[in-house]
XYZ file of C-alpha atoms in Angstrom:
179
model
C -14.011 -1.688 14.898
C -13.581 1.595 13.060
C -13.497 3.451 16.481
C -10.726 0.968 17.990
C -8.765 0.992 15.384
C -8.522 5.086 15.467
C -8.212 4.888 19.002
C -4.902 2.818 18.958
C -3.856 4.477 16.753
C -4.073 7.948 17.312
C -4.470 7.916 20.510
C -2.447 5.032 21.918
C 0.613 5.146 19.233
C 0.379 8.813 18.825
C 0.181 8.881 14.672
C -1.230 11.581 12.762
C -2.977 11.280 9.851
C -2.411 13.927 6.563
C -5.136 13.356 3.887
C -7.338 10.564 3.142
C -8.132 7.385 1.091
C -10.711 8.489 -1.793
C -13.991 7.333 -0.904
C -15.886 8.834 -4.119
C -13.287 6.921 -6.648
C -14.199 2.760 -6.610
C -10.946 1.407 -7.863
C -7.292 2.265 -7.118
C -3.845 1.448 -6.356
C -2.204 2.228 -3.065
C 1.395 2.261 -2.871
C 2.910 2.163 0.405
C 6.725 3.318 1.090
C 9.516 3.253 2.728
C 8.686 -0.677 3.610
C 11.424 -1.492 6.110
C 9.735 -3.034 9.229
C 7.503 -5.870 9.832
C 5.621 -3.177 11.788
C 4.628 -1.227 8.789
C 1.732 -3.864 8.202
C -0.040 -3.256 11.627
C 0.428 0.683 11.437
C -1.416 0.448 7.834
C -4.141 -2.073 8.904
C -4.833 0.157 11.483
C -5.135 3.113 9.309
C -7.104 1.387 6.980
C -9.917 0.109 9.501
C -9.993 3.784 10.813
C -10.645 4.749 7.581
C -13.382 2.733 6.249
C -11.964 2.173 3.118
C -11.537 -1.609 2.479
C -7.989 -1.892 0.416
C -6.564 -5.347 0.250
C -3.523 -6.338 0.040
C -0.961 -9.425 -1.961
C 1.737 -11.099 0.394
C 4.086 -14.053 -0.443
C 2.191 -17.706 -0.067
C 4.345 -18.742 3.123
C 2.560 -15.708 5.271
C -1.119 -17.561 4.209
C 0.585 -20.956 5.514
C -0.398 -22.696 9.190
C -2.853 -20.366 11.651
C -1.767 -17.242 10.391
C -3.651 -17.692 6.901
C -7.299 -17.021 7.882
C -6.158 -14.033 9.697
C -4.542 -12.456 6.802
C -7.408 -13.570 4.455
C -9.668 -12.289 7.190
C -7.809 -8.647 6.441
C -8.154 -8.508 2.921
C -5.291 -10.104 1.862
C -4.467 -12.583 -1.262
C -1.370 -15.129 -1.414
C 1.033 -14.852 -4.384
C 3.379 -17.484 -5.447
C 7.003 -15.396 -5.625
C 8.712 -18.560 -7.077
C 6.810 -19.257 -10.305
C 7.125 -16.960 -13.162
C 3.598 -15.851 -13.387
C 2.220 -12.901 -15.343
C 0.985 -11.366 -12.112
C 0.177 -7.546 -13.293
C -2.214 -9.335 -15.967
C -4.246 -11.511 -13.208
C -4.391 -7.944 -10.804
C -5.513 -5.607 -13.880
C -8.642 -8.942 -14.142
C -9.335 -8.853 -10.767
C -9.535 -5.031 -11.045
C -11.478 -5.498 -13.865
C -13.967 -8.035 -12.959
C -14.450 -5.814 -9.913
C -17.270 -2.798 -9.182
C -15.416 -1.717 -6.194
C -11.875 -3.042 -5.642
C -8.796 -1.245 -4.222
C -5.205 -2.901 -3.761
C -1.792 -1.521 -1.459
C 1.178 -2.666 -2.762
C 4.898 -1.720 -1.698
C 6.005 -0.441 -4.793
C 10.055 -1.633 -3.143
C 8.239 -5.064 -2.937
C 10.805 -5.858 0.129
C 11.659 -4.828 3.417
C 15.152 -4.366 2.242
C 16.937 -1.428 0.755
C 16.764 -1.022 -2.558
C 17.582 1.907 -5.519
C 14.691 1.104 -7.885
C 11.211 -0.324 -7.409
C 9.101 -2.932 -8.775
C 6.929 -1.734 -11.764
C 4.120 -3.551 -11.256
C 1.793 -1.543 -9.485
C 2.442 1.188 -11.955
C 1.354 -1.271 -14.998
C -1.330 -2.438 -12.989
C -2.878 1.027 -12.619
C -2.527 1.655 -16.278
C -3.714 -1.631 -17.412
C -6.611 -1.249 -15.104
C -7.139 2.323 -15.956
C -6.975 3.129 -12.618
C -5.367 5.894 -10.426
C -2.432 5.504 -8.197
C -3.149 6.725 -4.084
C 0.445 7.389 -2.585
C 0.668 6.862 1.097
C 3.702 6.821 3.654
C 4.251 6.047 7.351
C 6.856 8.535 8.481
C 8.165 7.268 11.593
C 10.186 10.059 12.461
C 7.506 12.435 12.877
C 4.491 9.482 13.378
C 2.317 10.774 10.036
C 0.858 8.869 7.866
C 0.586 10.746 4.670
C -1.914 10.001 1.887
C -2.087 11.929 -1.274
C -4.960 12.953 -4.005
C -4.895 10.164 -6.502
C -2.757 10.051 -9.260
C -3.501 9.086 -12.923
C -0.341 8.073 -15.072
C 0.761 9.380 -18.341
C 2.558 8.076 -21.586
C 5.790 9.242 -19.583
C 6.763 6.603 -17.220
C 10.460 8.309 -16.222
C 8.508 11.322 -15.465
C 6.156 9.678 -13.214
C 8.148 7.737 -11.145
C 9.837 11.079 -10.511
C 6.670 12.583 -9.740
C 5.868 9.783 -7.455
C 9.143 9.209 -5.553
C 8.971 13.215 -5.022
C 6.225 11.976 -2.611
C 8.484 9.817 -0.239
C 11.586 12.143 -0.060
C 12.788 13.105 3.598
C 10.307 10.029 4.462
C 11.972 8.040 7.379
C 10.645 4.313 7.568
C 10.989 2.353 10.748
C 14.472 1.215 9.961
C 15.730 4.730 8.263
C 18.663 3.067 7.014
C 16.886 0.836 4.780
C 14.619 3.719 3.289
């Protein structure tokens, strides 16, 4: 599978990759951005089977609905309730927890759409979990996916979400207007 999946990849879709998921750390967040396409999810599946790194994933409930649901629970992925008020960091940060090995992408824009800020909660899921946080992009514009050495927040939150949205400038998503 690993071999197809690099294949189609790199070979058929013509990405690149720059850097790598850890393989010697057992637990850590993956944030994925810009998130502006439906076609994001493939491109990262894809780089995740080439890598060998298992890193699952949370998606809204309907996506787990009708035929589609074993697939996506076949890929790693984990249904979350968007409508109910749930303390969802706390539930991750136990998972993480009860866990030996266990390693979770999350779109820190939690959207497709445009947005100015992102969602917190994969930043208070890393500290909660003591955990580091793995920043990767797709850059459409020049077909790279980027991954970067892991990160391990501080007391100063302000400073790093500036150190991690440093990552993602001049990134162009799928749909660059909605980076």
């Amino acid at each position: 599978m690993k071999r197809i999946a690099k294949f189609i990849l790199f070979t058929i879709l013509g990405w690149k990759l720059d850097g790598f998921f850890p393989k010697d750390i057992k637990k850590y967040v993956v944030i994925a951005a810009p998130h502006t396409s439906w076609v994001d999810f493939p491109i990262a599946i894809l780089a995740r089977i080439s890598s060998g790194v298992m890193i699952h994933f949370i998606g809204k409930a309907s996506l787990f609905n009708g035929p589609f649901g074993f697939f996506f629970r076949a890929l790693g992925g984990t249904p979350v309730d968007r409508t109910k008020n749930n303390n969802l960091v706390d539930a991750i940060v136990a998972i993480f927890n009860s866990k030996e090995e266990f390693k979770l992408g999350l779109s820190p824009e939690g959207t497709r759409k445009k947005v100015t800020t992102w969602k917190t909660g994969f930043y208070y899921i890393a500290k909660g979990a003591n955990v580091p946080i793995v920043m990767a992009t797709l850059d459409f514009e020049n077909k790279t996916i980027k991954i970067s050495k892991p990160f391990f927040t501080t007391e100063n939150k302000e400073s790093d979400f500036l150190f991690l949205r440093a990552f993602y400038a001049n990134v162009k998503g799928k749909n660059p207007d909605l980076s």
